[in-house]
mmCIF file of C-alpha atoms and ligand atoms in Angstrom:
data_model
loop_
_atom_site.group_PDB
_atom_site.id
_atom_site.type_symbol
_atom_site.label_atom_id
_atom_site.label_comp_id
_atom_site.label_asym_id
_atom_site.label_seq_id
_atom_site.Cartn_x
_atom_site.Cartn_y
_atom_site.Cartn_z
ATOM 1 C CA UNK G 1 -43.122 -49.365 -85.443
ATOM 2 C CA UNK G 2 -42.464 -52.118 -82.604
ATOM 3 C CA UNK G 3 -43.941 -50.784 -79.215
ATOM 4 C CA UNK G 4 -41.597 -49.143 -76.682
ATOM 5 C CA UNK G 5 -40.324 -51.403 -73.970
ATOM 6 C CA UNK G 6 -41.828 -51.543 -71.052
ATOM 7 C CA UNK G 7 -39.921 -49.490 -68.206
ATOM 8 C CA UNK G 8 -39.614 -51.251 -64.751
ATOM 9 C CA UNK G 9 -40.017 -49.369 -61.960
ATOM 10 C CA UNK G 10 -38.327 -49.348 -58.674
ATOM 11 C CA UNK G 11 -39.904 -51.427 -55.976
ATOM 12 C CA UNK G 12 -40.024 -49.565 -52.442
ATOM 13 C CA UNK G 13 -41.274 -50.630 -49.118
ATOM 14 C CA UNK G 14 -41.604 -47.874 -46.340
ATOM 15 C CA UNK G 15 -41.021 -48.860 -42.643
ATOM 16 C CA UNK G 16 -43.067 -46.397 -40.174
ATOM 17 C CA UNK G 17 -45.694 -46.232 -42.884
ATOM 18 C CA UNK G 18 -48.939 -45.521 -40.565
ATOM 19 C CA UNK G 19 -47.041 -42.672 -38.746
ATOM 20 C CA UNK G 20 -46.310 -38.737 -39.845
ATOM 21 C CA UNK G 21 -43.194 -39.211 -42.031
ATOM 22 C CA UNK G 22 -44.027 -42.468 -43.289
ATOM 23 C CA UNK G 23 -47.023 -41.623 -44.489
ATOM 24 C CA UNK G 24 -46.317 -38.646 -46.711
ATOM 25 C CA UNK G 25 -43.556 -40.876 -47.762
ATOM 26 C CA UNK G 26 -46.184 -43.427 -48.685
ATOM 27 C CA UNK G 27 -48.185 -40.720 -50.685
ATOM 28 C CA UNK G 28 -44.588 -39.513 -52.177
ATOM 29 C CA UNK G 29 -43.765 -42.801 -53.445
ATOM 30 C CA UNK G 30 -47.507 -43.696 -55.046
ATOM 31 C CA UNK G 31 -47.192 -40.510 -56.950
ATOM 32 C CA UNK G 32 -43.513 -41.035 -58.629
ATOM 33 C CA UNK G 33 -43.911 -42.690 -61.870
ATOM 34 C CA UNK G 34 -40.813 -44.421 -61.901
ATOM 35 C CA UNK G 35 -41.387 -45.913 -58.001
ATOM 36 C CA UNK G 36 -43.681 -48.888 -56.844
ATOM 37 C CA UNK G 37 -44.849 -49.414 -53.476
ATOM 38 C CA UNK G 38 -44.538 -52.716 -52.633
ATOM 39 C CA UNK G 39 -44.753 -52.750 -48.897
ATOM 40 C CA UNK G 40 -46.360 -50.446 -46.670
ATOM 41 C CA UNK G 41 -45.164 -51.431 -42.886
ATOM 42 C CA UNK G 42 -46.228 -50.456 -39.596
ATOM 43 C CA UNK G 43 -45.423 -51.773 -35.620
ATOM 44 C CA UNK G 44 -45.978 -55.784 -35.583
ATOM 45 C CA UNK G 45 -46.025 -55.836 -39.604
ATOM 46 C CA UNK G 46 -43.935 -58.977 -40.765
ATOM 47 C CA UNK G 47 -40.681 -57.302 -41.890
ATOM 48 C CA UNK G 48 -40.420 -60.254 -45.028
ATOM 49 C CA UNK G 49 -43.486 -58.767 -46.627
ATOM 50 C CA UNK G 50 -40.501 -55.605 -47.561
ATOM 51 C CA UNK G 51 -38.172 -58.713 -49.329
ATOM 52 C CA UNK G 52 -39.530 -57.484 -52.728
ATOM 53 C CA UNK G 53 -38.302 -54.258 -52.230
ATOM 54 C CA UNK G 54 -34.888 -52.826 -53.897
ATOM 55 C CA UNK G 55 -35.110 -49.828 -51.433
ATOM 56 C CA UNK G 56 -36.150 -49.488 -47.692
ATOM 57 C CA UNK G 57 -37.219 -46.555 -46.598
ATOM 58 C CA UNK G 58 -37.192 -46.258 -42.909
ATOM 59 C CA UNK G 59 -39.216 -43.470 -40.619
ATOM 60 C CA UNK G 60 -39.759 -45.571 -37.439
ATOM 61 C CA UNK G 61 -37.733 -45.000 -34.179
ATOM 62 C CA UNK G 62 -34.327 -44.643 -32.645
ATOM 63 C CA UNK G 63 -35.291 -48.078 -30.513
ATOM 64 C CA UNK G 64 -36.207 -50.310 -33.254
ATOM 65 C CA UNK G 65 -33.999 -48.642 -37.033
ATOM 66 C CA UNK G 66 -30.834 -51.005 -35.909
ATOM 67 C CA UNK G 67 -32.642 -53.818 -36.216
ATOM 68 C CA UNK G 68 -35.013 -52.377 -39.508
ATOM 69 C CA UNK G 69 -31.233 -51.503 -41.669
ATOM 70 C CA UNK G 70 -29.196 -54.559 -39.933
ATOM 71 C CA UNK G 71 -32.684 -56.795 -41.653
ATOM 72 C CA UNK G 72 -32.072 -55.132 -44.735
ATOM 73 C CA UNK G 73 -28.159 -54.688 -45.342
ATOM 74 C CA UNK G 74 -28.538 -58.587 -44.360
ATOM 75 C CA UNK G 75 -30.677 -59.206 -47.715
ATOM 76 C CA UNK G 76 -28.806 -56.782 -50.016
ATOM 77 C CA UNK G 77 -31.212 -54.091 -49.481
ATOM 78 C CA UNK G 78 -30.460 -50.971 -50.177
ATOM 79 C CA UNK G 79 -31.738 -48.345 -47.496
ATOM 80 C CA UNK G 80 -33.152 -44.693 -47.016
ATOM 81 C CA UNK G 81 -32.698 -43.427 -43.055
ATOM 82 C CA UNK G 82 -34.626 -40.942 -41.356
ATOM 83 C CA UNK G 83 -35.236 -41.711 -38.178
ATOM 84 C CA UNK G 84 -33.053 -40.131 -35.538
ATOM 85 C CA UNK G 85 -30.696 -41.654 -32.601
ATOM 86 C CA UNK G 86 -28.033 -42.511 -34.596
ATOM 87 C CA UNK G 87 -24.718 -42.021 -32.838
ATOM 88 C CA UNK G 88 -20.939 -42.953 -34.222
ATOM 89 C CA UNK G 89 -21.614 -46.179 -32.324
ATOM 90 C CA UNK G 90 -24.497 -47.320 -35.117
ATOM 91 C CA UNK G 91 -22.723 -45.519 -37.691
ATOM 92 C CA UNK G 92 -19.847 -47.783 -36.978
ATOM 93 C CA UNK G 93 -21.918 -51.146 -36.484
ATOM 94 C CA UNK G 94 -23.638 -50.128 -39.753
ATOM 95 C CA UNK G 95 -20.186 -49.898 -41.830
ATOM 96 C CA UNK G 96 -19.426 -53.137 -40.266
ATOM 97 C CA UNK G 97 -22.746 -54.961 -41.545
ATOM 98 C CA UNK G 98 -22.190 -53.303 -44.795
ATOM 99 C CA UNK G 99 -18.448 -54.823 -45.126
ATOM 100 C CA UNK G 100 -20.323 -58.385 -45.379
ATOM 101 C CA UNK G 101 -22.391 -56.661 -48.305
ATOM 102 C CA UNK G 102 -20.451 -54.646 -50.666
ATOM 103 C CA UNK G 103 -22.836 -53.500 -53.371
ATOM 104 C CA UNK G 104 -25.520 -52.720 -50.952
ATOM 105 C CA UNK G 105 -26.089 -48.521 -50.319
ATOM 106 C CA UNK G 106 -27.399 -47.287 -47.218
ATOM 107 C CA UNK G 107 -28.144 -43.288 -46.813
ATOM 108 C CA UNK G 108 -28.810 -42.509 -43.186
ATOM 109 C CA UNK G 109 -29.754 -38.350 -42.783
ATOM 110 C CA UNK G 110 -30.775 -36.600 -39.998
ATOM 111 C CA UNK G 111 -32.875 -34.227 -42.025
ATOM 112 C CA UNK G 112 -33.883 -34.871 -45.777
ATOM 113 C CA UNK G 113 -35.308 -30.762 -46.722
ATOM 114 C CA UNK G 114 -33.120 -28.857 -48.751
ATOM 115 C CA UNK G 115 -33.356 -25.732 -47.051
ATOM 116 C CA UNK G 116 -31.727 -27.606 -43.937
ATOM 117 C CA UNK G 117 -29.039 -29.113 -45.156
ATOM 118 C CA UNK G 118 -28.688 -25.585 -46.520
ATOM 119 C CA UNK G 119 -28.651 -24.502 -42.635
ATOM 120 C CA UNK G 120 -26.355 -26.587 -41.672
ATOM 121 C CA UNK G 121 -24.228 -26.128 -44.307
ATOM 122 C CA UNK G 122 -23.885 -22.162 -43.866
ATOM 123 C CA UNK G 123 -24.009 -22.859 -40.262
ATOM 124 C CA UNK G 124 -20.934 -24.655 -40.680
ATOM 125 C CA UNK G 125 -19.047 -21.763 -42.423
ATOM 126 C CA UNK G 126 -19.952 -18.770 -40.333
ATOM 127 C CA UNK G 127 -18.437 -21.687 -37.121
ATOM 128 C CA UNK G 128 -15.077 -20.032 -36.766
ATOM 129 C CA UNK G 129 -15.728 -16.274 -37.458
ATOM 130 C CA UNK G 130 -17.923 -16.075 -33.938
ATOM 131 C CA UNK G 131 -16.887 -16.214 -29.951
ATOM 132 C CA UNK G 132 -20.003 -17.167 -29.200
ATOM 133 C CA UNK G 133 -22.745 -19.957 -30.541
ATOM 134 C CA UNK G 134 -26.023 -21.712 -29.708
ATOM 135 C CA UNK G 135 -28.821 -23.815 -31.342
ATOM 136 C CA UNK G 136 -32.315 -23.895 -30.161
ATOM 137 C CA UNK G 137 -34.301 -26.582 -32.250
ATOM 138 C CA UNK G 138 -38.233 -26.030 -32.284
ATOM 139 C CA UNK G 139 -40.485 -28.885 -32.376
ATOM 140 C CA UNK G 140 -44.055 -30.660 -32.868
ATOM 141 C CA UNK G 141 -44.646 -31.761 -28.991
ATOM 142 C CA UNK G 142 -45.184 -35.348 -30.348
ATOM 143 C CA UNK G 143 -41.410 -35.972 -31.055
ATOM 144 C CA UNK G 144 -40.135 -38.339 -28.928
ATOM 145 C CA UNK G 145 -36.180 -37.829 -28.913
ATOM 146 C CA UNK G 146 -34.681 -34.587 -27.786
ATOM 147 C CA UNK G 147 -32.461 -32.990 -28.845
ATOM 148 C CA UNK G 148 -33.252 -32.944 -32.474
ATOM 149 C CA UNK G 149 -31.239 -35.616 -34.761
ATOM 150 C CA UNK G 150 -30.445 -32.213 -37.139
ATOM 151 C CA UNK G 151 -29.378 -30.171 -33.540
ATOM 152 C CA UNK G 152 -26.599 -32.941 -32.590
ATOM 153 C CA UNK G 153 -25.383 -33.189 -36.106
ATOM 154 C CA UNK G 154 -25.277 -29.122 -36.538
ATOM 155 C CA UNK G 155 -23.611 -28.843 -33.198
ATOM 156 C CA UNK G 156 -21.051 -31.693 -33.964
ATOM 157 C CA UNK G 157 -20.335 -30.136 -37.578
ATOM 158 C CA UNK G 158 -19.670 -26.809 -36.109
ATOM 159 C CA UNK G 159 -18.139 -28.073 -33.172
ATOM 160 C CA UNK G 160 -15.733 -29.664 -35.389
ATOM 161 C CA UNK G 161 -15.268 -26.427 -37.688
ATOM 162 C CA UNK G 162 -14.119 -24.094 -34.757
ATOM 163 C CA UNK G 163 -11.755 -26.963 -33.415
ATOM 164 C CA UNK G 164 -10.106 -27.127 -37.023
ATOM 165 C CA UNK G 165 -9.647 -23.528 -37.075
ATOM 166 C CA UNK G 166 -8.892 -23.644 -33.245
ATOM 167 C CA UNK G 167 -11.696 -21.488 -32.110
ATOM 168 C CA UNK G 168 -11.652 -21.487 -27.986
ATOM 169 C CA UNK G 169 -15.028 -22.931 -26.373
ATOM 170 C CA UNK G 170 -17.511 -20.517 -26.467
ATOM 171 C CA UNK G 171 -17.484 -17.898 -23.412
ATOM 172 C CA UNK G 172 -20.268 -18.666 -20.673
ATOM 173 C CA UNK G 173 -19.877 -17.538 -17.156
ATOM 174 C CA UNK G 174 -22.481 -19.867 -15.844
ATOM 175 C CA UNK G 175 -21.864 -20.686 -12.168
ATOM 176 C CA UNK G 176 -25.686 -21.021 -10.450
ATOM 177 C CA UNK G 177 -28.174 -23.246 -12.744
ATOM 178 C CA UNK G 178 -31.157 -24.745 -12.379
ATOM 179 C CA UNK G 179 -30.436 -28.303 -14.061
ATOM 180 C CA UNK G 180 -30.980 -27.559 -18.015
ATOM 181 C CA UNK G 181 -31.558 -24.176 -18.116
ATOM 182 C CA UNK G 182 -28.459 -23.641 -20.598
ATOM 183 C CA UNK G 183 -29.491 -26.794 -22.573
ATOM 184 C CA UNK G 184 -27.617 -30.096 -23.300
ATOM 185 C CA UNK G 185 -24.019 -29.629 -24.190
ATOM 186 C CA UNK G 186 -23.387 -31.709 -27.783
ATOM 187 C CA UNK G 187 -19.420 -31.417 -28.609
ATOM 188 C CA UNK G 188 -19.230 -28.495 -26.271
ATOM 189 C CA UNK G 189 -22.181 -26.660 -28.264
ATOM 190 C CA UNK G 190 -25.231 -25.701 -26.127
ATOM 191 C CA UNK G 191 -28.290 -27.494 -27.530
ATOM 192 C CA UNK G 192 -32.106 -25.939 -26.585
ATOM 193 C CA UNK G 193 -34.787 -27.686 -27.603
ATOM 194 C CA UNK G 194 -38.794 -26.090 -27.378
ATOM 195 C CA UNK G 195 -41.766 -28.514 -27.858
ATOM 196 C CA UNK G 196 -44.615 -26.746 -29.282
ATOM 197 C CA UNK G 197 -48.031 -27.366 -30.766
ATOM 198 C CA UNK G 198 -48.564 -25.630 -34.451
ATOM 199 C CA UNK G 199 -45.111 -26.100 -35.023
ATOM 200 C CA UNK G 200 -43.757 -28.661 -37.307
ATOM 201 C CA UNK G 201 -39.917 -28.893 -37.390
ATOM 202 C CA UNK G 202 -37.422 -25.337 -36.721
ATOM 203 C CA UNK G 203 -33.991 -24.297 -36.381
ATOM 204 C CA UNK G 204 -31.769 -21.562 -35.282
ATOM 205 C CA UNK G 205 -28.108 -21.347 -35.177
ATOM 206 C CA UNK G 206 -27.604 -18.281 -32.938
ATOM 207 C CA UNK G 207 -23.859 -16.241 -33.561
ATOM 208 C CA UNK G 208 -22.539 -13.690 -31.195
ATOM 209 C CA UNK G 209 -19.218 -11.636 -31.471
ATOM 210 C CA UNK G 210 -18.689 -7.978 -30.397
ATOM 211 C CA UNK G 211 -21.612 -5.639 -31.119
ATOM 212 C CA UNK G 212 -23.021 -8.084 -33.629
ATOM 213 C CA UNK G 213 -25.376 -11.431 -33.833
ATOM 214 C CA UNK G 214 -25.947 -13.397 -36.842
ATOM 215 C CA UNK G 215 -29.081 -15.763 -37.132
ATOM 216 C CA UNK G 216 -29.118 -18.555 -39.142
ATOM 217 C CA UNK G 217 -32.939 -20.222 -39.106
ATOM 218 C CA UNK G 218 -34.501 -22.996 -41.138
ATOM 219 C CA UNK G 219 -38.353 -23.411 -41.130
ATOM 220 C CA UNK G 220 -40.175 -27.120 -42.257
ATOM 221 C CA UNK G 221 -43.706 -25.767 -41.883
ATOM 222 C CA UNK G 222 -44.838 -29.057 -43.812
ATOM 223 C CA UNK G 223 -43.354 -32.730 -44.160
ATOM 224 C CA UNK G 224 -43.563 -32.494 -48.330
ATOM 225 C CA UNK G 225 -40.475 -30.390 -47.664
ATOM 226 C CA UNK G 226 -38.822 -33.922 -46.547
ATOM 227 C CA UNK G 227 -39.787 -35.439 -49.576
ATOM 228 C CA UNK G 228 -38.085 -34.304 -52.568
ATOM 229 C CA UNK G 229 -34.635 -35.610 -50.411
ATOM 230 C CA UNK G 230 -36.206 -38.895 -49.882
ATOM 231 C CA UNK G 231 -36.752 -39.531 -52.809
ATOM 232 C CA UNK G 232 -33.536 -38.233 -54.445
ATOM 233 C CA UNK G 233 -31.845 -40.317 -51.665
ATOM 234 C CA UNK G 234 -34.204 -43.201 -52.829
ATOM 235 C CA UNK G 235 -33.404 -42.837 -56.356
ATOM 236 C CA UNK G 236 -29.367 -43.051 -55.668
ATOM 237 C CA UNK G 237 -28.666 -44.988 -52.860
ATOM 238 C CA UNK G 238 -27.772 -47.999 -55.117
ATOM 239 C CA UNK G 239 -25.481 -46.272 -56.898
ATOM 240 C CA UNK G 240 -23.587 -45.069 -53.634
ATOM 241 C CA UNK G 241 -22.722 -48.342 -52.374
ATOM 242 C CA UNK G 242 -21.631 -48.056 -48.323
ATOM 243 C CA UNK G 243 -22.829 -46.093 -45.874
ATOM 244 C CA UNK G 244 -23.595 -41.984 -46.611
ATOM 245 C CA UNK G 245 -24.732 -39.965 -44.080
ATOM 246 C CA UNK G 246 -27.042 -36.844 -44.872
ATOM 247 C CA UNK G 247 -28.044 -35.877 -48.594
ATOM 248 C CA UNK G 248 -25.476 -33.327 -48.979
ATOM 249 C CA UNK G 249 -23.577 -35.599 -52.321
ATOM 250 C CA UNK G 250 -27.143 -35.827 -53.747
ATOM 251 C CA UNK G 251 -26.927 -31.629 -53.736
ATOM 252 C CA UNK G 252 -23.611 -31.465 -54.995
ATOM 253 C CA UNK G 253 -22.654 -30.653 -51.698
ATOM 254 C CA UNK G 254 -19.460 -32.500 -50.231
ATOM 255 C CA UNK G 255 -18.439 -36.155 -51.250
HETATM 256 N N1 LIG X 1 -34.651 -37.297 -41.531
HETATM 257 C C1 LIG X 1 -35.698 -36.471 -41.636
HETATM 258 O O1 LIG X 1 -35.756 -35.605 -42.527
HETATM 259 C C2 LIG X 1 -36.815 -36.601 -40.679
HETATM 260 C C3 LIG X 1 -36.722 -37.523 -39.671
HETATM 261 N N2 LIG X 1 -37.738 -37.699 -38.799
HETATM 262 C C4 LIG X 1 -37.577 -38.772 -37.827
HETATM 263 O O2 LIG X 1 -38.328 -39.904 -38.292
HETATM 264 C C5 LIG X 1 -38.773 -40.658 -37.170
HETATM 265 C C6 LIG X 1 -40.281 -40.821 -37.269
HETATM 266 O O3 LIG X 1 -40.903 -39.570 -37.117
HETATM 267 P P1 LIG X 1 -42.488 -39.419 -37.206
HETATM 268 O O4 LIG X 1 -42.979 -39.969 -38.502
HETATM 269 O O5 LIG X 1 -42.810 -38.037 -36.833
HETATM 270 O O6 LIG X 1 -42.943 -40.416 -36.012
HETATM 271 P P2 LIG X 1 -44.326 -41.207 -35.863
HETATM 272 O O7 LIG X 1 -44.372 -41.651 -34.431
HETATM 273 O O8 LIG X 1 -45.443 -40.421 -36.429
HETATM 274 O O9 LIG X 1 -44.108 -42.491 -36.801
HETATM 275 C C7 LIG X 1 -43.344 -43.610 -36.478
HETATM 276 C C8 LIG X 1 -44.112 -44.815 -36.954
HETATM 277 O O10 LIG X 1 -43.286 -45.987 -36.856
HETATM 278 C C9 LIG X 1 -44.102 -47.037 -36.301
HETATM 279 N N3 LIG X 1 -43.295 -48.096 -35.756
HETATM 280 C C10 LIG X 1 -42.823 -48.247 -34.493
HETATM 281 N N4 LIG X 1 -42.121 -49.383 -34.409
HETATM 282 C C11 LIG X 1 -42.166 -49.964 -35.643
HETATM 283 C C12 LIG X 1 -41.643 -51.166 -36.174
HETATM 284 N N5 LIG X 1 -40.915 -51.996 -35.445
HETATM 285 N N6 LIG X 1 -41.869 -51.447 -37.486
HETATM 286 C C13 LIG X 1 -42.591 -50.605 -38.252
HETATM 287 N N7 LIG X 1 -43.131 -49.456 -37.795
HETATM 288 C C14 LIG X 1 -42.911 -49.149 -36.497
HETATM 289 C C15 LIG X 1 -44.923 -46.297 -35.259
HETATM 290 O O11 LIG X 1 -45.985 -47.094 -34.792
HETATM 291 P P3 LIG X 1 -46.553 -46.810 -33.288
HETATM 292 O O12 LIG X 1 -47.246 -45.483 -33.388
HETATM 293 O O13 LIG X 1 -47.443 -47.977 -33.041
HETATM 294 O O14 LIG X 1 -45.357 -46.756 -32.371
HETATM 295 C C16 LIG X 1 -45.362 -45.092 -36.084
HETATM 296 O O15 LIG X 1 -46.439 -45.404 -36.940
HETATM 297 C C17 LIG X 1 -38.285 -39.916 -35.930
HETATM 298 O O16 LIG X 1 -37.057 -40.467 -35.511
HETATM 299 C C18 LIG X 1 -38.087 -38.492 -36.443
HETATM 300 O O17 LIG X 1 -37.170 -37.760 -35.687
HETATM 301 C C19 LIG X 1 -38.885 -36.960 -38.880
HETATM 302 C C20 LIG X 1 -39.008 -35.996 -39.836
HETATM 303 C C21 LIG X 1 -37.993 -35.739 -40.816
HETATM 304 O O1 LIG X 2 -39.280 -35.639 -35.474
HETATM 305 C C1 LIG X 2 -39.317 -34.743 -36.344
HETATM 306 O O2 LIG X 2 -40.359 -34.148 -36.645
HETATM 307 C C2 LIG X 2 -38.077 -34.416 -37.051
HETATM 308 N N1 LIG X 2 -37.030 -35.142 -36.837
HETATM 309 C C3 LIG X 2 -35.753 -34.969 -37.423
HETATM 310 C C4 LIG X 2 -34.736 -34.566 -36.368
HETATM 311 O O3 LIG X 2 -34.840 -35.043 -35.223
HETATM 312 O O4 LIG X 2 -33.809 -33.824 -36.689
HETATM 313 C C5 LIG X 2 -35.782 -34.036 -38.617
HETATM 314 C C6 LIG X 2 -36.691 -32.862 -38.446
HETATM 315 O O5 LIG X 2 -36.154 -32.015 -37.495
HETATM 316 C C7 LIG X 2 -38.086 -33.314 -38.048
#
């Protein structure tokens, strides 16, 4: 019997490797058997030591990712996303670098758990039944950007659900306010964010009508629950050639 052939695995660098996300994404990688770490990258780090790699994945932050996916789409590497600040500006610049490389993938998402995606996703549907909505994202005080990547792109998503279905703005009689006591207003949703020691990373999606709330809440109480998306997301960005944003096609949820 002649020996079975030798499977190659994929080779993977990770950007942001010394910090929280990067390094359970080190530790995620290193146990898949079908991955390879090749590069393990931190601040100062020569960025060519991640040429190897068929797949960047990048947990760094908002002022430095351009330059991390712009290095990458540049080579024909493909590219996993999770750091935050990422506006319809960078989208568009990002669709533009990826024009010059066609077979290149790129999956920027705000938040990689299941269960959030989930969130957003019912958060989403229950938009246009309600007069009234709010999020109030719940953080580690270490974060540096507020609010929460996942808070602007629930508040867009269901700021763009009630405008479909012609929902009015929500009601708020506000007239007196100390600056940022109703939170920062993303698409004409209010946004409140609460930094917190113990906690890791939280959500709420608060729904009023008459004589009835509804609470939609997502709970990350440990960064493995980012993992099984990155790595799904690392798995398929090369077949999704372009730019995706969030996991949602990976879950059979939306294109
Ligand atoms: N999409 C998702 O599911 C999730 C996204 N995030 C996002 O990921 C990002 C990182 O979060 P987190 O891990 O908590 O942050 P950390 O601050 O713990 O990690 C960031 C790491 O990147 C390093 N870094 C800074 N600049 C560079 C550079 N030019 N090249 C390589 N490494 C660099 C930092 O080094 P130094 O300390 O020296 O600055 C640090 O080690 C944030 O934007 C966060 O919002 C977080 C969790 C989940
Ligand atoms: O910084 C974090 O921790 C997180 N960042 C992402 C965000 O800003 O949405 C994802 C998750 O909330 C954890």
């Amino acid at each position: 019997m002649s020996p079975a052939a030798p499977t190659s695995r994929l080779p993977v660098a990770v950007l942001g490797a010394p910090g929280r996300m990067g390094a359970e994404t080190v530790r995620a990688v290193e146990s898949a058997g079908d991955l390879e770490l090749v590069a393990a990258l931190g601040r100062g780090d020569d960025l060519e030591r991640a040429a190897q790699a068929a797949v960047v994945v990048d947990f760094t932050r908002p002022d430095v990712v351009m330059d991390h996916v712009r290095w990458c789409v540049q080579r024909g590497i493909s590219a996993v996303v999770g750091t935050t600040g990422f506006t319809e500006e960078r989208l568009a610049q990002v669709r533009g670098w990826l024009r010059e490389q066609p077979g290149t993938g790129v999956v920027v998402a705000p938040n990689f758990s299941v269960g959030a995606v989930l969130m957003m996703h019912f958060a989403e549907q229950a938009a246009r039944f309600y007069e009234s909505v709010e999020v109030v994202e719940l953080h580690h005080p270490d974060k540096v950007d507020a609010p929460s990547g996942t808070a602007v792109r629930t508040a867009e998503r269901i700021s763009a659900a009630r405008a479909e279905a012609g929902v009015a703005a929500p009601p708020d009689a506000t007239s007196q306010e100390l600056p940022g006591a109703r939170g920062a207003d993303v698409a004409g949703i209010r946004v409140h964010g609460v930094r917190l020691r113990g906690l890791v990373a939280h959500q709420e999606v608060l729904f009023g009508d008459q004589g009835e709330t509804l609470t939609v809440r997502h709970d990350s109480f440990d960064r493995s629950s980012f993992m099984p998306g990155v790595l799904a997301a690392v798995r398929q960005v090369r077949d999704r050639p372009g730019l995706t944003v969030g996991i949602e096609p990976f879950l059979g949820l939306g294109s």
